[in-house]
XYZ file of C-alpha atoms in Angstrom:
560
model
C 62.502 20.934 -64.985
C 60.259 18.217 -63.036
C 60.302 20.686 -60.250
C 59.657 23.492 -62.406
C 56.800 21.645 -63.348
C 55.331 20.803 -60.208
C 55.634 24.747 -58.572
C 53.369 25.895 -61.716
C 50.983 23.142 -60.589
C 47.212 24.788 -58.940
C 47.323 22.213 -56.109
C 49.762 21.439 -53.286
C 52.032 18.537 -52.967
C 55.308 17.615 -50.876
C 57.338 14.558 -51.262
C 58.382 12.593 -48.114
C 60.886 9.550 -46.908
C 59.336 6.630 -45.483
C 60.140 8.214 -42.178
C 57.713 11.361 -42.824
C 60.891 13.518 -43.247
C 59.987 16.109 -46.375
C 62.517 16.627 -48.499
C 60.562 18.137 -51.621
C 57.325 21.110 -51.549
C 55.848 22.750 -54.650
C 55.583 26.581 -54.250
C 52.174 25.732 -53.907
C 51.911 24.103 -51.081
C 54.957 26.884 -49.301
C 52.788 30.098 -49.988
C 49.243 28.370 -48.630
C 51.108 27.655 -45.604
C 51.680 30.031 -42.724
C 55.421 27.773 -42.092
C 57.568 28.914 -45.608
C 60.400 26.639 -44.813
C 59.295 22.644 -45.135
C 62.109 20.844 -46.301
C 64.139 18.849 -43.961
C 61.362 18.568 -41.548
C 59.041 16.095 -40.153
C 55.635 16.469 -41.505
C 54.148 16.023 -37.359
C 56.220 19.153 -37.053
C 54.994 21.793 -40.152
C 50.576 20.141 -39.421
C 49.049 19.936 -36.009
C 46.678 17.799 -36.847
C 47.093 14.462 -39.176
C 44.420 12.208 -39.194
C 44.752 9.847 -42.042
C 41.172 7.978 -43.147
C 40.355 5.275 -45.569
C 43.578 3.084 -44.690
C 46.163 6.054 -44.920
C 45.292 6.980 -48.286
C 43.531 10.595 -47.589
C 45.373 12.834 -45.053
C 43.057 15.900 -42.935
C 45.673 18.117 -42.123
C 46.372 21.704 -40.056
C 48.465 24.035 -40.355
C 48.203 26.903 -37.579
C 44.206 26.860 -38.819
C 45.052 26.275 -42.205
C 43.033 22.879 -43.008
C 43.668 20.976 -46.308
C 43.547 17.463 -47.535
C 45.413 15.368 -48.970
C 45.995 11.678 -51.041
C 48.987 9.711 -50.516
C 50.319 7.691 -52.639
C 54.021 5.511 -53.268
C 56.137 6.587 -55.439
C 57.046 3.575 -58.156
C 60.726 2.325 -57.516
C 61.200 4.092 -54.211
C 61.106 4.173 -50.606
C 59.009 8.243 -50.179
C 55.703 9.142 -50.690
C 53.609 11.693 -52.229
C 51.121 14.091 -50.721
C 48.970 16.164 -53.301
C 46.255 17.866 -52.002
C 44.068 20.985 -52.059
C 43.346 23.656 -48.990
C 39.574 23.464 -50.257
C 36.827 24.663 -47.640
C 34.257 22.295 -48.752
C 35.848 19.342 -48.555
C 37.810 19.809 -45.524
C 33.743 20.420 -44.086
C 33.280 17.397 -46.130
C 35.719 15.542 -44.017
C 34.730 16.975 -40.611
C 30.964 15.631 -41.217
C 32.259 12.833 -42.800
C 34.535 11.865 -39.101
C 30.565 13.193 -37.893
C 28.566 11.367 -39.054
C 31.057 8.246 -37.875
C 30.755 8.979 -34.387
C 27.452 9.626 -34.768
C 27.046 6.073 -36.544
C 29.309 4.654 -33.562
C 26.553 5.939 -30.438
C 23.527 4.725 -32.911
C 25.262 0.940 -32.515
C 25.936 1.459 -29.296
C 22.735 2.497 -28.397
C 21.091 -0.242 -30.278
C 23.043 -3.262 -29.236
C 22.673 -2.025 -25.592
C 18.383 -1.762 -26.011
C 17.027 -4.550 -23.742
C 13.956 -4.522 -25.996
C 15.098 -6.094 -29.877
C 15.666 -4.082 -32.403
C 15.418 -4.771 -36.167
C 15.839 -2.829 -39.274
C 14.675 -3.573 -42.880
C 15.318 -1.560 -46.032
C 12.292 -0.961 -48.270
C 12.307 -4.558 -49.576
C 12.526 -6.562 -46.704
C 15.897 -6.618 -46.113
C 17.616 -7.173 -43.327
C 20.485 -4.532 -42.630
C 20.629 -4.343 -38.759
C 19.546 -6.145 -35.481
C 21.027 -6.252 -31.934
C 21.686 -8.774 -29.729
C 18.465 -8.865 -27.377
C 16.524 -10.521 -30.810
C 18.558 -13.181 -29.355
C 17.350 -13.668 -26.183
C 14.078 -13.581 -27.300
C 13.749 -15.682 -29.809
C 16.903 -17.929 -29.577
C 17.945 -16.644 -32.963
C 21.428 -15.394 -33.262
C 21.157 -12.538 -34.422
C 23.831 -13.051 -37.478
C 21.205 -15.248 -38.710
C 18.706 -12.636 -39.788
C 21.433 -9.949 -41.870
C 20.539 -9.852 -45.222
C 18.084 -11.828 -45.105
C 14.653 -11.384 -46.297
C 11.487 -11.542 -44.101
C 9.240 -12.932 -47.249
C 12.186 -15.887 -46.541
C 11.658 -15.792 -42.474
C 7.972 -15.784 -42.663
C 8.680 -18.797 -44.793
C 10.542 -20.615 -42.287
C 7.941 -19.844 -39.266
C 11.031 -18.159 -37.719
C 8.049 -15.201 -37.851
C 4.431 -15.522 -38.277
C 3.851 -11.694 -39.309
C 5.586 -9.288 -41.095
C 5.045 -5.908 -39.177
C 7.432 -4.487 -41.771
C 5.120 -5.051 -44.882
C 2.519 -3.664 -42.809
C 4.546 -0.617 -42.635
C 5.346 -0.474 -46.358
C 1.314 -1.322 -46.477
C -0.236 1.645 -44.803
C 2.907 3.808 -44.156
C 2.422 4.663 -41.282
C 3.425 3.688 -37.115
C 1.951 -0.752 -36.941
C 2.000 -3.066 -33.464
C 0.825 -6.379 -32.917
C 1.191 -9.272 -30.607
C 2.292 -12.380 -32.127
C 3.791 -15.846 -30.538
C 7.411 -15.475 -31.109
C 9.638 -19.057 -32.542
C 9.965 -19.652 -28.791
C 6.406 -19.757 -27.949
C 6.449 -16.963 -26.275
C 4.204 -13.714 -26.578
C 5.632 -10.426 -28.024
C 5.257 -6.882 -28.988
C 6.088 -5.465 -32.765
C 6.173 -2.260 -33.156
C 7.526 -0.784 -37.103
C 7.826 2.709 -37.298
C 8.260 3.538 -40.977
C 11.993 5.915 -41.918
C 11.217 8.515 -44.372
C 13.581 10.240 -47.364
C 14.101 13.893 -47.874
C 11.046 12.648 -51.001
C 9.009 11.310 -48.264
C 9.603 8.002 -48.961
C 10.002 4.693 -46.900
C 13.553 4.235 -47.366
C 13.520 1.472 -44.131
C 11.549 0.183 -41.208
C 12.971 -0.128 -38.129
C 10.698 -2.736 -35.734
C 10.993 -2.580 -32.178
C 10.767 -6.463 -30.200
C 8.971 -6.542 -27.085
C 8.750 -9.617 -24.830
C 5.577 -9.400 -23.016
C 5.930 -12.822 -21.532
C 8.655 -11.322 -18.774
C 5.901 -8.182 -18.298
C 3.154 -10.772 -17.817
C 5.434 -12.641 -15.303
C 6.059 -9.553 -13.750
C 2.919 -8.429 -13.396
C 1.978 -11.235 -11.967
C 4.917 -10.942 -9.094
C 3.596 -7.484 -8.542
C 0.325 -8.501 -7.962
C 0.467 -11.786 -5.702
C 3.017 -9.257 -3.755
C 0.606 -6.205 -3.215
C -2.313 -9.008 -1.726
C 1.028 -10.766 0.660
C 1.280 -6.899 1.661
C -1.713 -6.265 1.772
C -2.504 -10.230 4.005
C 0.960 -8.637 6.042
C -0.606 -5.009 6.680
C -4.454 -7.101 8.323
C -2.255 -9.036 10.576
C 0.365 -5.942 11.958
C -3.160 -3.953 11.843
C -4.580 -6.594 14.417
C -1.454 -7.546 15.798
C -1.150 -4.232 17.027
C -4.779 -4.392 18.185
C -5.679 -1.298 16.030
C -8.892 -2.887 13.972
C -12.036 -1.691 13.890
C -13.238 -0.465 16.800
C -17.137 -1.717 16.907
C -20.379 0.535 16.087
C -20.760 2.824 19.413
C -18.364 1.888 21.775
C -16.299 4.907 22.540
C -12.887 4.027 23.516
C -10.998 6.869 25.440
C -10.283 5.866 28.914
C -6.750 3.860 29.241
C -8.420 0.830 30.663
C -10.666 -0.303 27.940
C -8.063 0.502 25.473
C -6.312 -2.043 27.010
C -9.724 -4.556 26.914
C -9.866 -3.936 23.228
C -6.192 -4.403 22.070
C -5.932 -7.776 24.240
C -9.182 -8.683 22.191
C -7.693 -7.924 19.117
C -5.092 -9.658 19.803
C -6.833 -13.048 20.632
C -9.395 -13.197 18.493
C -8.032 -15.518 15.630
C -6.973 -18.136 18.303
C -9.641 -20.889 19.305
C -8.935 -19.945 23.065
C -11.995 -20.046 25.184
C -12.458 -16.009 26.019
C -14.356 -15.322 29.733
C -15.702 -11.807 29.852
C -16.299 -10.340 33.491
C -17.585 -6.790 34.860
C -21.945 -5.695 35.560
C -24.573 -5.451 33.741
C -24.667 -2.851 30.788
C -20.792 -2.686 30.644
C -21.052 -3.861 26.919
C -20.045 -7.373 27.325
C -21.810 -8.697 24.639
C -20.157 -6.011 22.345
C -16.943 -7.160 22.819
C -17.669 -10.790 21.686
C -18.622 -9.067 18.977
C -15.595 -7.172 18.130
C -13.581 -10.801 18.321
C -15.512 -12.595 16.436
C -16.413 -9.738 13.554
C -11.848 -9.498 13.720
C -11.275 -13.290 13.587
C -11.179 -15.192 9.995
C -14.215 -17.482 11.843
C -16.783 -14.491 10.933
C -15.972 -15.798 6.949
C -17.077 -18.931 7.584
C -19.408 -19.454 10.317
C -21.450 -17.474 12.190
C -22.481 -15.734 15.389
C -24.348 -17.285 17.701
C -25.955 -15.768 21.259
C -27.672 -17.551 23.858
C -28.687 -16.284 27.468
C -28.698 -18.806 30.032
C -30.364 -16.638 32.401
C -33.339 -15.889 30.708
C -34.203 -19.252 28.903
C -36.211 -21.609 31.681
C -33.989 -25.244 32.440
C -36.328 -27.349 30.981
C -35.567 -25.826 27.649
C -32.298 -24.540 27.886
C -30.383 -28.829 27.815
C -32.454 -28.719 24.384
C -31.849 -25.225 23.315
C -28.419 -25.720 23.776
C -27.829 -29.466 22.279
C -30.824 -30.087 20.064
C -33.155 -33.288 19.920
C -33.748 -35.430 17.003
C -37.600 -36.399 16.628
C -39.604 -37.342 19.130
C -37.362 -37.055 21.768
C -40.268 -36.036 24.187
C -43.484 -34.625 23.569
C -44.292 -32.109 21.796
C -41.609 -32.118 20.251
C -41.094 -31.450 15.939
C -41.574 -34.982 14.323
C -37.840 -33.901 12.347
C -35.173 -32.856 14.899
C -33.850 -29.630 15.425
C -30.161 -28.528 15.635
C -29.494 -26.878 18.921
C -27.287 -23.470 19.149
C -23.811 -25.603 19.546
C -24.665 -27.044 16.027
C -25.528 -23.487 14.426
C -22.040 -21.975 15.313
C -20.585 -24.543 13.470
C -17.193 -23.082 12.783
C -18.119 -19.390 13.849
C -18.768 -18.404 17.294
C -21.513 -19.635 20.242
C -21.256 -16.440 22.738
C -22.884 -18.339 26.312
C -24.106 -15.206 27.970
C -24.772 -15.253 31.678
C -22.790 -18.268 31.749
C -23.110 -17.955 35.794
C -27.321 -19.264 35.679
C -26.236 -22.267 34.136
C -27.831 -25.546 36.572
C -24.971 -28.091 37.432
C -26.432 -30.781 35.573
C -25.991 -28.703 31.858
C -22.632 -27.494 33.052
C -21.142 -31.111 33.336
C -22.959 -31.207 30.212
C -21.683 -28.062 28.838
C -17.334 -29.176 29.800
C -18.361 -32.291 27.770
C -18.485 -30.745 24.990
C -15.170 -28.426 25.449
C -13.389 -31.069 26.104
C -14.773 -33.566 23.330
C -15.446 -31.184 20.587
C -18.316 -32.848 19.707
C -22.260 -32.803 20.978
C -25.191 -35.504 21.128
C -29.201 -34.443 20.682
C -31.715 -34.680 22.826
C -32.852 -38.903 21.797
C -29.673 -38.831 19.709
C -27.312 -41.919 18.995
C -24.314 -40.513 17.541
C -22.366 -37.536 18.161
C -21.903 -34.671 16.208
C -18.034 -33.315 15.905
C -18.376 -29.747 15.987
C -15.871 -26.614 15.351
C -17.225 -24.169 17.999
C -15.240 -21.105 20.059
C -16.499 -20.475 22.853
C -17.196 -16.967 24.627
C -18.835 -16.655 27.755
C -19.702 -13.652 29.697
C -21.265 -13.292 33.394
C -22.110 -10.446 35.884
C -21.323 -12.537 38.927
C -18.149 -13.902 40.199
C -17.700 -17.822 39.120
C -14.600 -17.796 41.884
C -16.631 -17.241 44.876
C -19.294 -19.595 43.252
C -17.204 -22.094 42.734
C -16.051 -22.245 46.554
C -19.426 -22.538 47.405
C -20.105 -25.096 45.540
C -22.916 -23.839 42.621
C -20.223 -23.751 39.725
C -18.203 -26.153 39.026
C -14.756 -25.912 39.305
C -13.424 -28.028 36.448
C -15.302 -25.937 33.985
C -14.773 -22.368 35.436
C -10.910 -23.198 34.556
C -11.948 -23.941 31.302
C -13.646 -21.084 30.469
C -11.150 -18.894 32.763
C -8.590 -19.414 29.367
C -8.590 -15.973 28.407
C -10.430 -13.411 31.450
C -11.218 -9.302 30.183
C -12.828 -7.958 33.366
C -14.675 -5.120 31.852
C -14.195 -2.284 33.703
C -18.067 -0.447 35.062
C -18.174 3.056 33.210
C -18.166 5.001 36.742
C -14.444 3.887 37.241
C -13.994 4.637 33.303
C -14.738 8.441 33.632
C -13.056 9.594 30.380
C -15.471 7.934 28.481
C -18.553 9.352 29.771
C -18.836 12.617 28.240
C -17.443 11.101 24.573
C -20.756 8.432 25.234
C -23.357 11.425 25.736
C -21.977 12.656 22.057
C -22.179 9.877 20.768
C -25.170 9.058 21.466
C -27.025 12.109 21.282
C -25.228 12.254 17.559
C -26.832 8.727 17.568
C -30.830 9.713 18.622
C -30.728 13.393 17.284
C -30.004 11.169 13.762
C -32.810 8.448 14.633
C -35.347 10.514 15.682
C -34.450 13.860 13.716
C -34.043 15.829 16.619
C -31.545 18.639 17.647
C -31.069 18.292 21.168
C -27.627 20.006 22.271
C -26.853 19.654 25.996
C -25.999 22.349 28.561
C -22.996 22.095 30.156
C -24.341 21.804 33.435
C -25.917 18.212 32.161
C -23.192 17.446 31.152
C -21.406 18.296 34.544
C -24.159 15.389 35.426
C -23.161 13.135 32.820
C -19.903 13.087 34.181
C -21.005 13.028 38.098
C -23.002 10.926 37.988
C -22.217 7.309 39.266
C -24.628 5.373 36.367
C -25.106 1.729 38.049
C -26.412 0.915 35.079
C -23.355 1.633 32.985
C -23.741 2.278 28.787
C -27.091 1.080 28.630
C -28.629 3.043 31.689
C -26.939 6.365 30.078
C -28.253 5.572 26.611
C -32.017 4.871 27.694
C -31.907 8.126 29.295
C -30.463 10.324 26.396
C -33.009 8.756 24.053
C -35.287 9.240 26.949
C -34.166 13.372 26.765
C -34.021 13.579 23.807
C -38.330 11.756 23.101
C -39.739 13.568 25.700
C -38.314 16.938 26.040
C -39.209 19.371 24.351
C -36.347 22.076 24.492
C -33.514 21.786 21.973
C -31.022 22.687 24.666
C -30.893 20.263 27.678
C -30.659 20.679 31.364
C -30.629 19.515 34.405
C -34.558 20.361 35.004
C -34.656 18.051 31.987
C -33.928 15.068 34.077
C -36.725 12.640 35.223
C -36.788 12.898 38.795
C -34.567 10.510 40.734
C -31.866 11.186 38.651
C -32.444 14.882 39.708
C -33.281 13.519 43.632
C -29.806 12.241 43.191
C -27.909 14.453 42.238
C -29.353 17.051 45.059
C -28.362 14.389 47.564
C -24.434 14.082 46.020
C -24.718 18.067 46.492
C -25.914 17.818 50.165
C -22.807 15.601 51.150
C -20.101 17.393 48.757
C -21.839 20.646 50.746
C -19.620 19.419 54.012
C -16.334 20.887 53.019
C -14.056 24.791 52.845
C -15.117 27.343 50.801
C -11.574 27.299 49.280
C -12.286 23.123 48.261
C -15.459 23.842 47.061
C -14.546 26.613 45.244
C -11.235 24.062 43.284
C -13.685 21.401 42.561
C -16.146 23.213 40.699
C -13.118 25.297 38.888
C -11.668 21.444 38.362
C -15.184 20.479 37.046
C -15.670 23.834 34.554
C -12.119 22.791 33.361
C -12.772 19.247 32.447
C -16.116 20.269 30.965
C -13.896 22.792 28.737
C -11.091 20.271 27.479
C -13.924 17.922 26.250
C -15.354 20.751 24.356
C -11.836 22.983 23.220
C -9.677 22.067 21.044
C -6.816 24.573 22.764
C -5.637 26.519 26.000
C -6.022 30.168 23.916
C -10.184 28.998 22.792
C -10.818 27.620 26.484
C -8.862 30.760 27.980
C -11.690 33.345 25.919
C -14.382 31.262 27.352
C -13.259 31.355 30.482
C -12.654 34.588 30.074
C -9.297 34.271 31.926
C -5.889 34.168 30.415
C -4.130 30.860 28.498
C -1.296 31.118 30.890
C -3.672 31.007 33.618
C -5.349 28.174 32.255
C -2.270 26.391 31.607
C -1.947 26.101 34.925
C -4.745 25.067 36.026
C -4.368 21.979 33.586
C -1.317 21.150 34.962
C -3.073 21.651 38.551
C -6.002 19.086 37.953
C -3.727 17.228 35.333
C -6.162 17.034 32.610
C -5.472 17.113 29.288
C -6.664 18.565 26.265
C -9.181 16.284 24.128
C -6.185 15.948 21.108
C -3.519 15.851 23.161
């Protein structure tokens, strides 16, 4: 009778033993399952999917694509279990949604827990419902302490200064504020409202970021950048790649070596002795050393020409004097060049012209690092770096007794010899272009140089070196009316020297003369054009011929 009743029930039912073997199933269940013989079969033989939910009280099962929901109960006074369920698609959809919601909830919990920022979630009443472990690192208070507590209570206990939650509830929008937390660390709090389907706030999510760490990182980054810039400058200085001084064109290998050496010794206090003919740029090199040294930040560059001041006045100019030291002296006294150059650089130009008695005093200043004014009783301590220059042969002067040997070795610690312009041909035409640009700008002219004049500049011996070159160009720019400058525009003395040179060069074979002319034309071409195709077009020749000729005369393009 009981079986008849259960068979007529409008829902599925079956009974299993404690081990899961089915020993009874009603007719409704059998009709809705693809498998018709259920008795004596284990539930896993019938159902391919068997998920126990709510501690095993609800079962979500599948049999060959047919889904069903069962409720499980233990029969009284028996070890058997009864399963009562339905094949409703709505219920199965709800179960699937529930399972998906649980999975999403687990993922959200993992995201919240692993966030580096603190996350603090409250309901609409300000009661904490969830937080993460990061809040303990930021505030020093375990996350469990916050759960279930109202933000009002946390404010009363001094854990919070201001409530972002209250402001979000009041303004119904995102609110951010900066405040110090319980540990005195600066934090940024950003509260975001959570709205339900009706648009009402049902909770607030607050993000807490520790600004103290960000500030420390920013400060460390700033210091690292400053240190990095310092290292860059030092590397550039050590490589000798500091900025070249204005007016110095460096193309020849010899000048590159000289300025690289100068850059390397710029920040040491060793005395530098610059040797070279008049007009080669000794003072410019001395200024380059000063400007690339730390002394340029503290002291001045003081120059004195030892050959331009009478010996009677030179001593007072160098060492200074006290008031009333001699007739005509300033009553207040006067500091000397050494004192003016304190913490900077004193450039002694034409040091070979120093009288012997002043060489003795200069040696004492170098050795003792102190100076005594004329008529003074008290020495003055100084921190001065010396750079000396001369166009004379000091070693020969030492052998003749006109220059002190001990002073020579004191000055000759770092000797740098600048070659004359005639020995660095690679610098001549770049210098010509530079000075024409300078003079055209200075006098608002548009002067250009012909090829023949460029050839003269390149071939001329330049006994006055760079100074003579600059003076000649300035003279040509000022006194010549035509914009295109020719050899005929040169002063008479320069034209005569060119003719004399041509007569000397005339004593050669025709082949030699042709090769010399060919080489000169190519020399001018490589300074004007950037590739062999342009040269070939300008000289009405083929590109392979130009390549072969350049190799023959060992000439290189200006950009090579």
